[in-house]
Amino acid sequence: MARIFVTQGPTYVQKFRTASEGFIVLHTLLPHYWNLTQLHETLTLAMVGIDVAEYPLYSTFDINHLRSCLNDNVDSNKMTITDILPIIIDMWNEGKKTVETPRARFSGTPTLRQPSRLRSNSVSIQVTKRDDENDIIPASRSHILNVINDFVQFFHEMHNNLPFFKEACNKPEVIDCIVYYLFPSICPTHQMTAEDELSSKDVVLTHFDLEHLNSPTSAISSPIDGPAFSDRFGKNVDDDTVSIKSTNTNSSVSIIQRGGTSALTTKTSPHVVKRVKPFTTRLRSASWSQANVIPTNIIATKEPIVDLLLNFVVDICVQSIIDPLSKHLKGLMLVLSAFPPSSHEQQLQFESYLMTHISQNLKSTLQLDMNLLLDQCILSNIAKFSQMAADAVIQGRFKVGGSEQTYDLLATTIEILHADGYNTQYEANNYSVILLYRSFNRMIQVKIADLEHAETDVSKTVAFLDYCIHHQKIIMSSKSADMEFLKCFCYHLYRYLLSNDNRVRDSAANLWKLLVLQKPDSLATVFDIRAKGIELDDLIDGFKKILEMDYESFFRWLDSRKVELNILFNEHISKAWENAILQEHKHSKEEFKNYIAKRISKLKKIQRRKAYEREIMLDYNFKTKSWFQSIQEVEMNRFTKALQDFDGHENFVQSEWLRISSDLVRERAIWGPNKDLDLKWRLDYTEGPNRMRKRLQPISQTDYSSYVPKQMATSASTNSPMPIKATIESNDNTKQFDTNVNKDLIAENSSISSYEHREDDQSTITDNGSLGSSLNKTIEEDEEQQISYEEDKNRKVLRLLDPGDMVIEVYNVSQIAGLDACEGLLLLCKNNIYLIDNFFQLSDGEVVEIWDVPKEERDQYLLLVAQAAGVETEPFISSSGDLHTCRKWATSDLRDVFKRRFLFRDVALEMFFKDGQNALITVALSERDELYSKLVGRVPVHEESGGTIFGGEMDGYITSGLSSTFKLSSIFGTSTLHDLTQRWERREITNFQYLMYLNAIAGRSYNDLTQYPVFPWILADYHSDELDLEDPKTFRDLTRPMGAQTAERRQEFAERYRQWGETGDPTPAFHYGTHYSSAMIVCSFLIRLEPFTQHYLKLQGGSFDHADRLFDSIGKAWESASEKNMGDVRELIPEFFYLPEFLTNVNKFNFGVKQGTGEAIDSIALPPWAHNDPKIFIHRHREALESEYVSANLHHWIDLIFGYKQQGQLAIDALNVFHHVSYEGAVDLDSITDIVEKTATIGIINNFGQTPRQLFKRPHLPRLPKAEDPVTLGYYIFQEHLNKLVQSFLPIRDIKQQIGSINLYSEKLGVTTCQQRLMPPYGLRYVEWGFLDNSLRLYSTETGKVSFLF
């Protein structure tokens, strides 16, 4: 999949993302496999657009391998799939939770496993049984954490060095995953859902009130002399230090030096001091924290992975602040809104923790690179963050040490702006500068509020005032023009002047002196208040004298004017402080409402996303479960894990390798055994000369299932055996694509140039064909254009075509093979003909899987056949396990096309090819003749008789093959059929050949068991030790059908016919209630040979019949069909004359034992004259077929089966009438509207059997007597005239080497050396070996040139 993402590009990724929601499925499933390091590597490579095939394979995991690969591809790197990043992060989280949580007794051992082999096509899960419930061993735990640490650090480096990765990390879904991972490591929390937090939000909104305190009053007692507030200042440190160590509440007070860094240290951070009590001041009453909630302590992080991930998150936030292109602090805002569902207090604590580290990191960054402040955008971002931090401090979101951290950051920033080279960069009216000063002033107010309402030590107050003196340049800067703050500051400085502690009074006096000295005009504005009875000028002059007099004199003056000053400050100037508090309350309340609204929106979004993911996974799990169940039921639990979806080329290579490798270890192969004792065989449908099928194919052991005899099946728990060829019910186990196909014309200018990537080739096709148009249009689409979701079907079909081939016509067909019917597509292409299983073209032109087709559009007759048989129609699966098997033939290999009937409907065609293969297909009734014409147009004109399906033995026969024969076969007595008959009469063709021709012309086909070729019983002697072919008694009576072989049977069947006619039943009378050829008869004869064993089981409902009723003896079968069994009138099949293997139980089936004798049924019992040798039986049986007696009487049997005695009064007289439905034309299924009647009729046709088409209306002429005179024959019979042989003066052929073999191929002499062999059937090529390079070479016989080298 990683390769497909990279090789197929963004179009495929977009389809995977939107059409199938594949990333949601991966996000759910892959974290469970966090322990596979190669999975981490693969996902990382796919994420950055590197083909995993280019990544070297290593025996051990090392993060530096990824670094090197990334560096080597740095020029081509781009963020291809951002959806993978959350998956990787969740895998880290899963691994971390695994090593922290004790596992159950049965669990997958959470250890990071290295690849066990160089390349694996599947993911294995090793589930081990634990003997105890101990945790993971420390060494393994350490290794897991180290690997995750390496990945986190590696991703952090990528964030800092790769812009595209930095951009990806600022995606909301990525930030959410990182924060979800980090949150529980910072704040101890139980699992909480979005619904739980939404419910808690209602409680927060109900009980949270920012106006829970009374309005501020001017009558406030000074707590200056009370206990000290929380320890803010630590010990003195040198300049440029990063932080200071925390001290306890009893430590001595000190002031932070200029340029130093103030920080607090707490349990969770080296930079923060733990608060003793929550703030309770009026300004702090704007806090969002609820008073009735006890804050939970933030845990101390001891895991390096948490620190690394925390630094990663902090770096994302800081980078969003100091990035000139970031105007809205995107990364920071995403982080601060990405909390997982949790309590309100936990969110505040986590935000406080993050703000602490962000502030520290940002301050350090500014100290290291002060030039950052020269950029207006960065300064604006810092000002915005400072404002956020100030809001967070006041609103209680920056709880622990927040005021100190924010104060420190602002002081550091503003001090840099005051430095040389920076102070002239910005004007006083610059908004960012104003915002910085305003935030700093707010922090001063927070400090004052803390001192005012906390029980603080006087030394703390002194330290704060001294700190203000330390930062006098900031507080009293000309750029700080906030008069309201100055009023508040003056108000509190006046209160500090009234303190009983001399140190506080002196520090406050120092600040007043600085104010009078540095901001006289602003101070005058503060005192510019009209108050009755107060001389403002006198008071202002008094404060100005502080510059001239000592502090003792100033304090005496202050006491002398205390009444006027109290009125001025407590009743007038104090209003600025009250207004500041009210404004903060109002602002906090609005911010809180906005926060809650955004949080609720976020939670609802999480709810919707989780619900959608659950829906996707439920659908995925349902489809997957259904698929697994189907595989288990049909394939007998053969499949234990899901199949991988490979690219077409990889599938092709894998299938080819499997085929080649299995061929190397088969019986008598290079690495195979000399003889496989447990080999199973099946009959191959490939035809040889005279249409004889002699080839047996081995059955793979994995595809083979043992069958159970009936008596065992009935007693066993299982009801029926499983067939070899399984069918799989499709439950969307693979991704189901839709294919839009234009049902109009074939598009122009399109072809396929390669197997994997097909490009356009200019070509014009004007014939109709809807699929070809869409398929070729798919190739023409612009690579940059997004390919629609429905086009994958087209590409899937196109991958099956040869390079350079092009679709011209498409037809929906059904392939008939025995009792199996597989619907699919017939593609007529430029160079080839394709049959592809389990695809269907809908009426609107869309190509879909066969299981997605509405039943009303499928082949209704196939459905009715299945219904009549009592089985469900399922997708056909080939023996190789491929749902979409593709059979392909070159157009030039098409030899003949025959019109056929299926269920007596003119809907079938049978195609024959040069390689001996054939296919029987059915099409729509309206399309059969059109398709026939197009196929016949592709049949090449035969230059010799060997071009027909009957091979080279039809010398002198019509040059157009049997296609012409069949075209006129319905017009009986035509010259073509007449010529064929004359050839037989003249003994130019054998009896076997003639019968095969007649069967073919009459519509009989190997592919349809209901219309299987029929051959006569020849012999009647199955008891003699030797077969006498000169004795007429040895043979059956060919003038009569099998039901009339004895006088008793003739009398009984004639009486049955007469009685039926007297009943008045509208059904025409018949002699026989069974037929001489049916699917059951064929299967019972061939029951020992696959695939007929399967077909037999289908007919029998899944199990063998009772052993006593099975075909086990030829002699008994003859007796049953000729005299003993009134329900048995069967004839034979062609295999009785050329295939000895069907007589032997080659597959060692267990057919059971006979009930009476206990005799086990195995191979067929042969007549004594066969000497228990099937080959001798076949040989002698074939001799009997070609004997003089049979040749002289065969025409009588032909009259019964194919001739004038088949129907009519002559058939009645010959006792040769069968059920009327079995005759062609007796019933028109298309005219039957009643579905029940139609189903019953189909069942009768399918099960009873079908009578061949009548070929002769007049008596068939007998065969001419055998001529033995050489003059008449025109040649000498070889065996009888050996004395006529004369040695040639010159050799017929001289190969100048030792002769290894002499053979005849197509009447040509084939001579080879000892290390050469000609290739059958025509000897056009030969194989030669024995070269120094151990090669095997294939040569052309005519040219002598090498064709292939192996």
Short mmCIF file of N, CA, C and O in Angstrom, two decimals, residues 643-732:
data_model
loop_
_atom_site.label_atom_id
_atom_site.label_comp_id
_atom_site.label_asym_id
_atom_site.label_seq_id
_atom_site.Cartn_x
_atom_site.Cartn_y
_atom_site.Cartn_z
N LEU A 643 -6.23 -11.31 2.57
CA LEU A 643 -5.39 -11.20 1.38
C LEU A 643 -4.97 -9.74 1.17
O LEU A 643 -5.74 -8.82 1.42
N GLN A 644 -3.76 -9.58 0.67
CA GLN A 644 -3.24 -8.23 0.45
C GLN A 644 -3.65 -7.73 -0.93
O GLN A 644 -3.78 -8.49 -1.89
N ASP A 645 -3.85 -6.45 -0.96
CA ASP A 645 -4.23 -5.83 -2.23
C ASP A 645 -2.96 -5.31 -2.91
O ASP A 645 -2.40 -4.31 -2.52
N PHE A 646 -2.50 -6.05 -3.88
CA PHE A 646 -1.26 -5.68 -4.56
C PHE A 646 -1.56 -4.92 -5.84
O PHE A 646 -2.63 -5.06 -6.43
N ASP A 647 -0.56 -4.22 -6.27
CA ASP A 647 -0.62 -3.57 -7.57
C ASP A 647 -0.62 -4.65 -8.66
O ASP A 647 -0.13 -5.76 -8.46
N GLY A 648 -1.15 -4.32 -9.80
CA GLY A 648 -1.31 -5.32 -10.85
C GLY A 648 -0.03 -6.01 -11.24
O GLY A 648 0.01 -7.23 -11.42
N HIS A 649 1.04 -5.26 -11.31
CA HIS A 649 2.31 -5.87 -11.71
C HIS A 649 2.82 -6.82 -10.64
O HIS A 649 3.31 -7.92 -10.94
N GLU A 650 2.71 -6.43 -9.39
CA GLU A 650 3.16 -7.29 -8.31
C GLU A 650 2.32 -8.56 -8.25
O GLU A 650 2.84 -9.66 -8.00
N ASN A 651 1.02 -8.42 -8.48
CA ASN A 651 0.17 -9.62 -8.52
C ASN A 651 0.59 -10.55 -9.64
O ASN A 651 0.63 -11.78 -9.47
N PHE A 652 0.88 -9.96 -10.77
CA PHE A 652 1.27 -10.78 -11.91
C PHE A 652 2.58 -11.52 -11.63
O PHE A 652 2.70 -12.73 -11.86
N VAL A 653 3.55 -10.80 -11.09
CA VAL A 653 4.84 -11.42 -10.78
C VAL A 653 4.68 -12.52 -9.74
O VAL A 653 5.25 -13.62 -9.86
N GLN A 654 3.88 -12.26 -8.73
CA GLN A 654 3.69 -13.25 -7.67
C GLN A 654 3.00 -14.50 -8.22
O GLN A 654 3.41 -15.63 -7.92
N SER A 655 1.94 -14.30 -9.01
CA SER A 655 1.23 -15.46 -9.55
C SER A 655 2.12 -16.26 -10.49
O SER A 655 2.10 -17.50 -10.48
N GLU A 656 2.93 -15.55 -11.28
CA GLU A 656 3.83 -16.26 -12.17
C GLU A 656 4.88 -17.04 -11.39
O GLU A 656 5.22 -18.18 -11.74
N TRP A 657 5.36 -16.45 -10.34
CA TRP A 657 6.38 -17.15 -9.55
C TRP A 657 5.78 -18.39 -8.88
O TRP A 657 6.41 -19.45 -8.82
N LEU A 658 4.57 -18.25 -8.37
CA LEU A 658 3.93 -19.40 -7.76
C LEU A 658 3.74 -20.52 -8.78
O LEU A 658 3.92 -21.71 -8.47
N ARG A 659 3.34 -20.14 -9.98
CA ARG A 659 3.15 -21.16 -11.01
C ARG A 659 4.47 -21.85 -11.36
O ARG A 659 4.55 -23.07 -11.44
N ILE A 660 5.52 -21.04 -11.51
CA ILE A 660 6.81 -21.61 -11.88
C ILE A 660 7.36 -22.46 -10.74
O ILE A 660 7.86 -23.57 -10.95
N SER A 661 7.28 -21.95 -9.53
CA SER A 661 7.84 -22.69 -8.40
C SER A 661 7.10 -24.02 -8.17
O SER A 661 7.71 -25.04 -7.86
N SER A 662 5.76 -23.99 -8.33
CA SER A 662 5.03 -25.25 -8.18
C SER A 662 5.38 -26.23 -9.28
O SER A 662 5.37 -27.44 -9.07
N ASP A 663 5.68 -25.70 -10.45
CA ASP A 663 6.06 -26.57 -11.55
C ASP A 663 7.43 -27.20 -11.30
O ASP A 663 7.74 -28.27 -11.85
N LEU A 664 8.25 -26.56 -10.49
CA LEU A 664 9.58 -27.10 -10.22
C LEU A 664 9.57 -28.24 -9.21
O LEU A 664 10.52 -29.01 -9.15
N VAL A 665 8.52 -28.31 -8.41
CA VAL A 665 8.48 -29.33 -7.37
C VAL A 665 7.40 -30.36 -7.62
O VAL A 665 7.09 -31.18 -6.76
N ARG A 666 6.77 -30.32 -8.78
CA ARG A 666 5.76 -31.32 -9.10
C ARG A 666 6.45 -32.67 -9.35
O ARG A 666 7.68 -32.78 -9.36
N GLU A 667 5.63 -33.65 -9.60
CA GLU A 667 6.14 -34.99 -9.86
C GLU A 667 7.04 -35.00 -11.10
O GLU A 667 6.70 -34.46 -12.13
N ARG A 668 8.22 -35.57 -10.93
CA ARG A 668 9.22 -35.71 -11.98
C ARG A 668 9.75 -34.38 -12.49
O ARG A 668 10.29 -34.30 -13.58
N ALA A 669 9.60 -33.32 -11.71
CA ALA A 669 10.22 -32.04 -12.05
C ALA A 669 11.63 -32.02 -11.49
O ALA A 669 12.13 -32.99 -10.91
N ILE A 670 12.31 -30.88 -11.64
CA ILE A 670 13.71 -30.79 -11.25
C ILE A 670 13.89 -31.09 -9.77
O ILE A 670 14.77 -31.86 -9.36
N TRP A 671 13.03 -30.49 -8.94
CA TRP A 671 13.15 -30.68 -7.49
C TRP A 671 12.00 -31.51 -6.93
O TRP A 671 11.81 -31.55 -5.72
N GLY A 672 11.23 -32.16 -7.80
CA GLY A 672 10.10 -32.92 -7.32
C GLY A 672 10.42 -34.39 -7.18
O GLY A 672 11.46 -34.88 -7.64
N PRO A 673 9.52 -35.14 -6.56
CA PRO A 673 9.74 -36.59 -6.41
C PRO A 673 9.55 -37.30 -7.75
O PRO A 673 8.87 -36.80 -8.66
N ASN A 674 10.15 -38.44 -7.84
CA ASN A 674 9.97 -39.24 -9.07
C ASN A 674 8.54 -39.71 -9.22
O ASN A 674 8.02 -39.81 -10.33
N LYS A 675 7.90 -40.00 -8.11
CA LYS A 675 6.51 -40.42 -8.16
C LYS A 675 5.80 -39.94 -6.91
O LYS A 675 6.23 -40.21 -5.80
N ASP A 676 4.74 -39.20 -7.14
CA ASP A 676 3.94 -38.69 -6.03
C ASP A 676 2.83 -39.69 -5.75
O ASP A 676 1.94 -39.91 -6.58
N LEU A 677 2.89 -40.32 -4.59
CA LEU A 677 1.94 -41.38 -4.28
C LEU A 677 0.55 -40.85 -3.92
O LEU A 677 -0.41 -41.61 -3.94
N ASP A 678 0.47 -39.59 -3.59
CA ASP A 678 -0.81 -39.03 -3.15
C ASP A 678 -1.28 -37.93 -4.09
O ASP A 678 -1.89 -36.96 -3.67
N LEU A 679 -0.99 -38.07 -5.36
CA LEU A 679 -1.33 -37.04 -6.33
C LEU A 679 -2.77 -37.21 -6.79
O LEU A 679 -3.22 -38.33 -7.06
N LYS A 680 -3.50 -36.13 -6.86
CA LYS A 680 -4.88 -36.14 -7.32
C LYS A 680 -4.94 -35.55 -8.73
O LYS A 680 -4.17 -34.66 -9.07
N TRP A 681 -5.91 -36.05 -9.52
CA TRP A 681 -5.95 -35.68 -10.93
C TRP A 681 -7.34 -35.18 -11.31
O TRP A 681 -8.35 -35.55 -10.73
N ARG A 682 -7.35 -34.34 -12.33
CA ARG A 682 -8.59 -33.87 -12.92
C ARG A 682 -8.42 -33.86 -14.43
O ARG A 682 -7.32 -33.71 -14.96
N LEU A 683 -9.53 -34.02 -15.13
CA LEU A 683 -9.51 -34.03 -16.59
C LEU A 683 -9.43 -32.61 -17.10
O LEU A 683 -10.23 -31.74 -16.72
N ASP A 684 -8.47 -32.39 -17.98
CA ASP A 684 -8.33 -31.07 -18.58
C ASP A 684 -9.27 -30.97 -19.79
O ASP A 684 -9.47 -31.95 -20.51
N TYR A 685 -9.84 -29.79 -19.98
CA TYR A 685 -10.79 -29.61 -21.07
C TYR A 685 -10.13 -29.39 -22.42
O TYR A 685 -10.83 -29.22 -23.42
N THR A 686 -8.81 -29.35 -22.46
CA THR A 686 -8.12 -29.14 -23.73
C THR A 686 -8.32 -30.37 -24.62
O THR A 686 -8.15 -31.51 -24.19
N GLU A 687 -8.68 -30.12 -25.88
CA GLU A 687 -8.98 -31.20 -26.81
C GLU A 687 -7.79 -31.46 -27.72
O GLU A 687 -7.11 -30.54 -28.17
N GLY A 688 -7.58 -32.74 -28.00
CA GLY A 688 -6.55 -33.15 -28.94
C GLY A 688 -7.16 -33.50 -30.28
O GLY A 688 -8.27 -33.07 -30.62
N PRO A 689 -6.46 -34.28 -31.07
CA PRO A 689 -7.01 -34.70 -32.36
C PRO A 689 -8.33 -35.44 -32.18
O PRO A 689 -8.55 -36.17 -31.21
N ASN A 690 -9.24 -35.23 -33.14
CA ASN A 690 -10.57 -35.86 -33.11
C ASN A 690 -11.36 -35.50 -31.86
O ASN A 690 -12.22 -36.26 -31.42
N ARG A 691 -11.01 -34.34 -31.27
CA ARG A 691 -11.72 -33.83 -30.10
C ARG A 691 -11.66 -34.78 -28.91
O ARG A 691 -12.57 -34.82 -28.08
N MET A 692 -10.59 -35.51 -28.81
CA MET A 692 -10.42 -36.41 -27.67
C MET A 692 -9.69 -35.67 -26.55
O MET A 692 -8.64 -35.07 -26.78
N ARG A 693 -10.25 -35.74 -25.36
CA ARG A 693 -9.66 -35.09 -24.19
C ARG A 693 -8.96 -36.16 -23.36
O ARG A 693 -9.59 -36.89 -22.62
N LYS A 694 -7.65 -36.20 -23.49
CA LYS A 694 -6.88 -37.23 -22.81
C LYS A 694 -5.97 -36.69 -21.71
O LYS A 694 -5.39 -37.46 -20.96
N ARG A 695 -5.85 -35.40 -21.64
CA ARG A 695 -4.87 -34.82 -20.71
C ARG A 695 -5.44 -34.74 -19.30
O ARG A 695 -6.55 -34.25 -19.09
N LEU A 696 -4.66 -35.23 -18.33
CA LEU A 696 -5.02 -35.11 -16.91
C LEU A 696 -4.11 -34.09 -16.26
O LEU A 696 -2.91 -34.04 -16.53
N GLN A 697 -4.67 -33.28 -15.40
CA GLN A 697 -3.91 -32.27 -14.66
C GLN A 697 -3.89 -32.62 -13.18
O GLN A 697 -4.91 -33.06 -12.63
N PRO A 698 -2.74 -32.43 -12.54
CA PRO A 698 -2.70 -32.67 -11.08
C PRO A 698 -3.48 -31.60 -10.34
O PRO A 698 -3.54 -30.45 -10.77
N ILE A 699 -4.08 -31.99 -9.24
CA ILE A 699 -4.82 -31.07 -8.40
C ILE A 699 -3.95 -30.70 -7.22
O ILE A 699 -3.39 -31.56 -6.55
N SER A 700 -3.84 -29.39 -6.97
CA SER A 700 -3.07 -28.93 -5.83
C SER A 700 -3.68 -29.46 -4.54
O SER A 700 -4.90 -29.51 -4.38
N GLN A 701 -2.81 -29.89 -3.62
CA GLN A 701 -3.30 -30.45 -2.35
C GLN A 701 -4.09 -29.42 -1.57
O GLN A 701 -5.00 -29.75 -0.82
N THR A 702 -3.75 -28.15 -1.74
CA THR A 702 -4.47 -27.11 -1.00
C THR A 702 -5.86 -26.89 -1.57
O THR A 702 -6.72 -26.34 -0.89
N ASP A 703 -6.08 -27.29 -2.83
CA ASP A 703 -7.37 -27.11 -3.45
C ASP A 703 -8.23 -28.36 -3.37
O ASP A 703 -9.32 -28.41 -3.92
N TYR A 704 -7.72 -29.39 -2.72
CA TYR A 704 -8.40 -30.67 -2.76
C TYR A 704 -9.08 -30.94 -1.42
O TYR A 704 -8.54 -30.67 -0.37
N SER A 705 -10.28 -31.48 -1.51
CA SER A 705 -11.01 -31.85 -0.30
C SER A 705 -11.44 -33.30 -0.42
O SER A 705 -11.88 -33.76 -1.47
N SER A 706 -11.30 -34.04 0.65
CA SER A 706 -11.72 -35.44 0.67
C SER A 706 -13.24 -35.50 0.70
O SER A 706 -13.90 -34.73 1.40
N TYR A 707 -13.80 -36.44 -0.06
CA TYR A 707 -15.24 -36.61 -0.10
C TYR A 707 -15.65 -37.74 0.84
O TYR A 707 -14.89 -38.65 1.14
N VAL A 708 -16.88 -37.68 1.26
CA VAL A 708 -17.39 -38.64 2.24
C VAL A 708 -18.48 -39.48 1.58
O VAL A 708 -19.37 -38.92 0.94
N PRO A 709 -18.44 -40.78 1.69
CA PRO A 709 -19.53 -41.60 1.14
C PRO A 709 -20.82 -41.34 1.88
O PRO A 709 -20.84 -40.81 2.99
N LYS A 710 -21.92 -41.72 1.25
CA LYS A 710 -23.23 -41.34 1.79
C LYS A 710 -23.49 -41.91 3.17
O LYS A 710 -23.96 -41.23 4.06
N GLN A 711 -23.15 -43.17 3.38
CA GLN A 711 -23.44 -43.76 4.68
C GLN A 711 -22.61 -43.12 5.79
O GLN A 711 -23.02 -43.03 6.92
N MET A 712 -21.40 -42.63 5.43
CA MET A 712 -20.58 -41.92 6.42
C MET A 712 -21.10 -40.52 6.62
O MET A 712 -21.08 -39.98 7.71
N ALA A 713 -21.56 -39.89 5.53
CA ALA A 713 -22.03 -38.52 5.64
C ALA A 713 -23.28 -38.42 6.49
O ALA A 713 -23.47 -37.47 7.25
N THR A 714 -24.15 -39.42 6.39
CA THR A 714 -25.39 -39.34 7.15
C THR A 714 -25.17 -39.53 8.63
O THR A 714 -25.93 -39.05 9.45
N SER A 715 -24.11 -40.25 8.97
CA SER A 715 -23.84 -40.49 10.39
C SER A 715 -22.91 -39.47 10.99
O SER A 715 -22.81 -39.35 12.19
N ALA A 716 -22.21 -38.78 10.15
CA ALA A 716 -21.26 -37.78 10.66
C ALA A 716 -22.00 -36.50 10.98
O ALA A 716 -23.15 -36.29 10.63
N SER A 717 -21.28 -35.64 11.67
CA SER A 717 -21.89 -34.36 12.05
C SER A 717 -22.03 -33.43 10.88
O SER A 717 -22.90 -32.57 10.86
N THR A 718 -21.18 -33.56 9.90
CA THR A 718 -21.28 -32.72 8.71
C THR A 718 -22.20 -33.37 7.72
O THR A 718 -22.21 -34.57 7.54
N ASN A 719 -22.97 -32.57 7.04
CA ASN A 719 -23.99 -33.09 6.15
C ASN A 719 -23.46 -33.35 4.75
O ASN A 719 -23.95 -34.22 4.06
N SER A 720 -22.50 -32.57 4.30
CA SER A 720 -22.03 -32.73 2.93
C SER A 720 -20.59 -32.31 2.84
O SER A 720 -20.13 -31.47 3.60
N PRO A 721 -19.86 -32.92 1.92
CA PRO A 721 -18.46 -32.53 1.74
C PRO A 721 -18.36 -31.22 1.01
O PRO A 721 -19.30 -30.74 0.40
N MET A 722 -17.18 -30.65 1.09
CA MET A 722 -16.93 -29.40 0.38
C MET A 722 -16.33 -29.71 -0.97
O MET A 722 -15.44 -30.54 -1.08
N PRO A 723 -16.76 -29.05 -2.01
CA PRO A 723 -16.18 -29.29 -3.33
C PRO A 723 -14.81 -28.70 -3.44
O PRO A 723 -14.42 -27.83 -2.67
N ILE A 724 -14.09 -29.20 -4.44
CA ILE A 724 -12.74 -28.68 -4.66
C ILE A 724 -12.80 -27.23 -5.11
O ILE A 724 -12.12 -26.36 -4.61
N LYS A 725 -13.64 -26.98 -6.12
CA LYS A 725 -13.70 -25.66 -6.68
C LYS A 725 -14.66 -24.83 -5.85
O LYS A 725 -15.86 -24.98 -5.95
N ALA A 726 -14.14 -24.00 -5.00
CA ALA A 726 -14.98 -23.28 -4.06
C ALA A 726 -15.51 -22.02 -4.71
O ALA A 726 -14.93 -21.48 -5.62
N THR A 727 -16.62 -21.57 -4.19
CA THR A 727 -17.17 -20.31 -4.63
C THR A 727 -17.24 -19.40 -3.44
O THR A 727 -17.59 -19.81 -2.35
N ILE A 728 -16.91 -18.17 -3.68
CA ILE A 728 -16.81 -17.19 -2.59
C ILE A 728 -17.94 -16.19 -2.72
O ILE A 728 -18.16 -15.62 -3.78
N GLU A 729 -18.65 -16.01 -1.64
CA GLU A 729 -19.68 -14.97 -1.64
C GLU A 729 -19.01 -13.64 -1.39
O GLU A 729 -18.31 -13.44 -0.42
N SER A 730 -19.23 -12.72 -2.27
CA SER A 730 -18.57 -11.42 -2.15
C SER A 730 -19.32 -10.55 -1.19
O SER A 730 -20.49 -10.29 -1.35
N ASN A 731 -18.65 -10.11 -0.14
CA ASN A 731 -19.22 -9.21 0.86
C ASN A 731 -18.39 -7.95 0.97
O ASN A 731 -18.10 -7.47 2.05
N ASP A 732 -17.97 -7.43 -0.15
CA ASP A 732 -17.15 -6.21 -0.16
C ASP A 732 -15.89 -6.40 0.64
O ASP A 732 -15.38 -5.47 1.26
#
